Amino acid sequence: MDIHQIIDRRSRDLGGGFVVGRVLPYTKCQMVGPFIFFDHMGPLELVPGFPPELDIRPHPHIGLATVTYLYSGSLTHRDSLGFRQEVRPGEVNWMIAGKGITHSERLEYARVHGAIMHGVQAWVALPREYEEMDPAFYHHHGTDELPEYREEGISSRLIAGSAGGVTAGVKTHSPLFYLHWEMDTGSRRSLDTQYPERAVYVAQGEIEIGGNRLTVGRMAVLQAGHAVDIVAIRPSTVMLLGGEPVGERYIYWNFVSSSRERLAQAREDWRAQRMKLPVGDGQEFIPLPDDPEIPGADSHQITQ
């Protein structure tokens, strides 16, 4: 069989009515390679003047890198390092949390002009030796940094990592790949076995893998060691991701670590307001969840 498991997105409200489809982590599949979190945002039509409650207020991270990728719309990123960046379609914003960072994602352009918000946010767990590295933020765009090609009805952009003999300009810390495919009806392409853990997610349209049809909001986690053919039943937007595993991780709220004790420290640092808020956006923040305990080794909890 080509598919090991199929995961359906679950609805999560980020606050104020901004509902996303959460795919990872999942009870029976916490990670795919180093990817530990995958949210499908929208499509959500926003009309000018919508309330600020839809914004993602300042919140913290440790032990991971975030990658925000939009198909349409715009987000205003601010962080505690002082970076302010408009996140636009087709660009890559890669934020390394490391030992700790805070950021906000505001819908400033859409509030004035309106927009259809549609995209994906993923988290990549950092290897143990990099979990406590200094935080950083990188903005990437253009074919020189994000290799692109089009052939046989498929347009492809390499968002991060390496695939097909090419490497994206995004600095990563473990072997991985992250691809965006736009597929015409009837197009077909094979995904090879370069990495032991791989997954395919349908953001728009419908595809087929090994006789299994996948519609919007479904992720197929693939069997290791098997090259698979991906066929577009209709025009489709497909995300492909995976890589080498980085080992077990604990996840609590917006924190990821190989150590439960480190999660407890991060929780208390945020509770005590010891983490610097984003520059230019420090008037409010998302409070710590009510859950009093850090999850145990066999349980993972995430709320955003």
Coordinates of C-alpha atoms in Angstrom, one line a residue:
M1 CA 0.0 0.0 0.0
D2 CA 1.1 3.6 -0.8
I3 CA -0.7 5.2 2.2
H4 CA 0.1 4.5 5.8
Q5 CA -2.6 6.8 7.3
I6 CA -5.1 9.5 6.3
I7 CA -5.7 12.4 8.6
D8 CA -8.7 14.7 8.3
R9 CA -8.3 18.3 9.5
R10 CA -10.2 19.3 12.6
S11 CA -11.7 22.8 13.2
R12 CA -9.9 25.1 15.7
D13 CA -10.9 28.7 16.5
L14 CA -7.8 30.8 17.0
G15 CA -9.9 33.5 18.6
G16 CA -12.6 35.9 17.4
G17 CA -13.9 33.5 14.7
F18 CA -10.7 32.8 12.8
V19 CA -11.2 29.1 12.3
V20 CA -8.4 26.9 10.9
G21 CA -8.2 23.3 10.0
R22 CA -5.6 21.5 12.2
V23 CA -4.0 18.5 10.8
L24 CA -0.8 17.9 12.9
P25 CA -0.3 17.0 15.6
Y26 CA -2.8 14.1 15.5
T27 CA -3.3 11.4 18.1
K28 CA -2.0 8.6 15.9
C29 CA 0.6 10.7 14.1
Q30 CA 2.3 13.4 16.1
M31 CA 5.0 14.3 13.5
V32 CA 6.0 13.7 9.8
G33 CA 9.7 14.0 9.7
P34 CA 10.4 17.2 11.8
F35 CA 7.0 18.7 11.0
I36 CA 5.1 18.8 14.3
F37 CA 2.3 21.2 13.5
F38 CA 0.2 21.9 10.3
D39 CA -2.7 24.4 10.2
H40 CA -4.7 25.1 7.0
M41 CA -6.0 28.7 7.2
G42 CA -9.1 29.5 5.2
P43 CA -10.1 30.3 2.6
L44 CA -11.8 33.0 4.7
E45 CA -13.3 36.1 3.0
L46 CA -12.7 39.3 5.1
V47 CA -14.5 42.5 4.3
P48 CA -13.0 45.9 5.2
G49 CA -13.6 47.0 8.8
F50 CA -13.9 43.6 10.4
P51 CA -13.2 43.5 14.2
P52 CA -9.6 43.2 15.5
E53 CA -10.5 40.1 17.4
L54 CA -9.6 38.1 14.3
D55 CA -5.9 39.1 14.7
I56 CA -3.5 36.6 16.2
R57 CA -2.3 38.6 19.2
P58 CA 1.3 38.3 20.6
H59 CA 2.2 34.8 21.8
P60 CA 5.4 32.9 22.5
H61 CA 7.3 29.9 21.0
I62 CA 10.3 27.8 22.0
G63 CA 12.1 24.9 20.4
L64 CA 10.8 25.2 16.8
A65 CA 10.8 27.1 13.6
T66 CA 7.6 28.4 12.1
V67 CA 6.9 28.8 8.4
T68 CA 3.9 30.8 7.2
Y69 CA 2.9 30.4 3.5
L70 CA 0.0 32.1 1.9
Y71 CA -1.9 31.4 -1.3
S72 CA -3.9 34.7 -1.0
G73 CA -4.3 37.5 1.5
S74 CA -1.7 39.2 3.7
L75 CA -0.5 39.1 7.3
T76 CA 1.6 41.6 9.3
H77 CA 4.3 39.8 11.3
R78 CA 6.0 41.5 14.3
D79 CA 8.3 39.8 16.7
S80 CA 10.4 40.5 19.8
L81 CA 13.6 40.8 17.7
G82 CA 12.2 43.9 16.1
F83 CA 11.2 42.5 12.7
R84 CA 8.1 43.8 11.0
Q85 CA 7.3 42.0 7.7
E86 CA 4.2 41.8 5.5
V87 CA 3.6 38.1 4.7
R88 CA 2.4 37.9 1.1
P89 CA 1.4 35.0 -1.2
G90 CA 4.2 32.8 -2.5
E91 CA 6.8 34.1 0.0
V92 CA 8.4 32.3 2.9
N93 CA 8.7 33.7 6.3
W94 CA 10.8 31.4 8.5
M95 CA 11.0 32.2 12.2
I96 CA 13.4 30.3 14.4
A97 CA 12.1 30.4 18.0
G98 CA 15.0 28.5 19.6
K99 CA 15.3 29.5 23.2
G100 CA 12.4 31.9 22.9
I101 CA 10.6 34.4 20.8
T102 CA 7.2 36.2 20.7
H103 CA 5.4 37.3 17.6
S104 CA 2.0 38.6 16.4
E105 CA 0.2 38.1 13.1
R106 CA -2.2 41.0 12.4
L107 CA -4.6 41.3 9.5
E108 CA -3.8 44.9 8.9
Y109 CA -4.0 45.0 5.1
A110 CA -7.2 43.0 5.0
R111 CA -8.9 45.3 7.6
V112 CA -8.4 48.2 5.3
H113 CA -8.8 46.6 1.8
G114 CA -10.5 43.3 2.4
A115 CA -9.0 40.0 1.4
I116 CA -9.5 36.3 1.0
M117 CA -7.1 34.7 3.6
H118 CA -5.8 31.3 2.5
G119 CA -2.6 29.6 3.5
V120 CA -0.8 27.2 5.8
Q121 CA 1.3 27.6 8.9
A122 CA 3.6 24.8 9.8
W123 CA 6.0 24.2 12.7
V124 CA 9.3 22.3 12.4
A125 CA 10.8 20.9 15.5
L126 CA 14.5 21.8 15.9
P127 CA 17.0 19.0 16.6
R128 CA 18.1 18.8 20.2
E129 CA 21.4 20.6 19.6
Y130 CA 19.5 23.6 18.2
E131 CA 16.5 23.8 20.5
E132 CA 18.2 26.5 22.6
M133 CA 19.8 28.4 19.7
D134 CA 19.3 32.2 19.4
P135 CA 16.0 33.1 17.8
A136 CA 16.0 34.5 14.2
F137 CA 13.7 35.6 11.4
Y138 CA 14.2 35.2 7.6
H139 CA 12.1 36.4 4.7
H140 CA 12.5 34.6 1.4
H141 CA 11.0 35.2 -2.1
G142 CA 11.8 34.8 -5.7
T143 CA 13.0 31.9 -7.8
D144 CA 16.6 32.4 -6.8
E145 CA 15.7 31.4 -3.2
L146 CA 12.6 29.3 -3.8
P147 CA 13.3 27.1 -6.8
E148 CA 10.4 26.8 -9.3
Y149 CA 9.6 24.7 -12.3
R150 CA 6.6 23.8 -14.5
E151 CA 6.3 20.6 -16.6
E152 CA 3.5 18.3 -17.7
G153 CA 0.7 20.3 -16.1
I154 CA 2.4 20.9 -12.7
S155 CA 3.9 24.1 -11.3
S156 CA 6.2 23.4 -8.3
R157 CA 7.8 25.7 -5.7
L158 CA 10.3 24.4 -3.2
I159 CA 9.5 26.2 0.0
A160 CA 12.2 24.8 2.2
G161 CA 14.8 22.0 2.3
S162 CA 15.9 19.8 -0.6
A163 CA 14.1 17.8 -3.2
G164 CA 14.8 16.6 -6.7
G165 CA 18.4 17.7 -6.6
V166 CA 17.7 21.3 -5.7
T167 CA 17.8 23.2 -2.4
A168 CA 15.8 26.2 -1.2
G169 CA 17.5 29.3 0.2
V170 CA 15.7 28.8 3.6
K171 CA 18.3 27.8 6.3
T172 CA 17.0 24.6 7.9
H173 CA 18.6 22.5 10.7
S174 CA 17.7 18.9 9.8
P175 CA 17.0 17.1 6.5
L176 CA 13.5 18.0 5.2
F177 CA 11.5 19.0 2.2
Y178 CA 8.4 21.3 1.8
L179 CA 6.8 21.7 -1.6
H180 CA 3.9 23.5 -3.1
W181 CA 2.4 22.0 -6.3
E182 CA -0.3 23.4 -8.5
M183 CA -1.7 20.6 -10.6
D184 CA -3.8 20.7 -13.7
T185 CA -6.6 18.1 -14.2
G186 CA -5.1 14.8 -15.2
S187 CA -1.5 15.7 -14.3
R188 CA 0.6 13.1 -12.7
R189 CA 3.9 13.1 -10.8
S190 CA 5.8 10.7 -8.7
L191 CA 7.2 11.5 -5.2
D192 CA 10.4 9.6 -4.6
T193 CA 11.8 7.9 -1.5
Q194 CA 14.5 10.4 -0.6
Y195 CA 13.1 10.8 2.9
P196 CA 11.8 8.1 5.3
E197 CA 8.7 10.2 6.4
R198 CA 6.5 11.9 3.8
A199 CA 3.0 13.3 3.6
V200 CA 0.7 14.9 1.0
Y201 CA -2.0 17.5 1.9
V202 CA -4.8 18.7 -0.3
A203 CA -5.4 22.4 0.1
Q204 CA -7.7 22.7 -2.9
G205 CA -9.1 20.3 -5.4
E206 CA -8.9 16.5 -5.4
I207 CA -6.1 14.0 -6.0
E208 CA -5.6 10.3 -6.2
I209 CA -2.8 8.2 -4.6
G210 CA -2.8 4.4 -5.0
G211 CA -6.5 4.3 -5.8
N212 CA -7.4 6.5 -2.8
R213 CA -9.1 9.8 -3.6
L214 CA -8.2 12.7 -1.3
T215 CA -10.3 15.9 -1.1
V216 CA -9.7 19.2 0.5
G217 CA -8.6 19.0 4.2
R218 CA -7.1 15.5 4.0
M219 CA -3.4 14.5 4.6
A220 CA -2.0 11.2 3.4
V221 CA 0.9 10.0 5.4
L222 CA 2.8 7.7 3.0
Q223 CA 4.4 4.3 3.5
A224 CA 8.2 4.4 4.0
G225 CA 10.2 3.1 1.1
H226 CA 7.5 3.4 -1.6
A227 CA 7.6 5.9 -4.4
V228 CA 4.0 7.1 -5.1
D229 CA 2.2 8.5 -8.1
I230 CA 0.0 11.6 -7.4
V231 CA -2.7 12.2 -9.9
A232 CA -4.9 15.4 -10.0
I233 CA -8.6 14.5 -10.5
R234 CA -9.3 18.2 -10.9
P235 CA -7.2 21.4 -10.6
S236 CA -5.5 21.0 -7.2
T237 CA -3.3 22.8 -4.7
V238 CA -1.1 20.2 -3.0
M239 CA 1.5 20.5 -0.2
L240 CA 4.2 17.8 0.2
L241 CA 6.3 17.6 3.3
G242 CA 8.5 15.4 5.4
G243 CA 12.1 14.5 6.2
E244 CA 14.2 12.7 8.7
P245 CA 12.8 12.3 12.2
V246 CA 14.3 14.3 15.0
G247 CA 13.2 12.2 17.9
E248 CA 10.4 12.4 20.4
R249 CA 9.0 15.8 21.3
Y250 CA 6.7 17.1 24.0
I251 CA 4.3 19.9 22.9
Y252 CA 2.3 22.2 25.1
W253 CA 0.4 25.2 23.8
N254 CA 2.9 27.0 21.5
F255 CA 6.0 25.4 23.1
V256 CA 7.9 22.4 21.7
S257 CA 10.8 20.6 23.5
S258 CA 12.5 17.3 24.0
S259 CA 12.3 18.1 27.8
R260 CA 9.2 18.3 29.9
E261 CA 11.1 20.5 32.4
R262 CA 11.9 23.0 29.6
L263 CA 8.2 23.2 28.8
A264 CA 7.4 23.9 32.4
Q265 CA 10.0 26.7 32.5
A266 CA 8.6 28.3 29.3
R267 CA 5.1 28.1 30.8
E268 CA 6.2 29.9 33.9
D269 CA 8.2 32.5 32.0
W270 CA 5.1 33.4 30.0
R271 CA 2.9 33.4 33.0
A272 CA 5.2 35.7 34.9
Q273 CA 5.6 37.9 31.8
R274 CA 9.3 37.4 31.6
M275 CA 9.3 37.1 27.7
K276 CA 9.7 40.3 25.7
L277 CA 6.7 41.1 23.6
P278 CA 6.9 42.0 19.9
V279 CA 8.4 45.4 19.2
G280 CA 5.6 47.8 18.3
D281 CA 2.9 45.4 19.5
G282 CA 3.3 45.0 23.2
Q283 CA -0.1 46.3 24.5
E284 CA -1.8 42.9 24.7
F285 CA -1.0 39.2 24.5
I286 CA -2.6 35.8 24.5
P287 CA -2.7 34.5 28.1
L288 CA -1.6 31.0 29.1
P289 CA -4.3 28.3 28.8
D290 CA -6.0 27.2 31.9
D291 CA -4.5 23.7 31.8
P292 CA -2.4 23.4 34.9
E293 CA -0.2 20.5 33.9
I294 CA 2.5 19.8 31.3
P295 CA 1.5 16.7 29.3
G296 CA 3.1 13.4 30.1
A297 CA 5.3 11.4 27.8
D298 CA 2.3 9.6 26.1
S299 CA 0.1 12.7 25.7
H300 CA 0.5 15.9 23.7
Q301 CA -1.6 19.0 24.0
I302 CA -1.8 22.0 21.8
T303 CA -4.1 25.0 22.0
Q304 CA -3.7 28.2 20.2

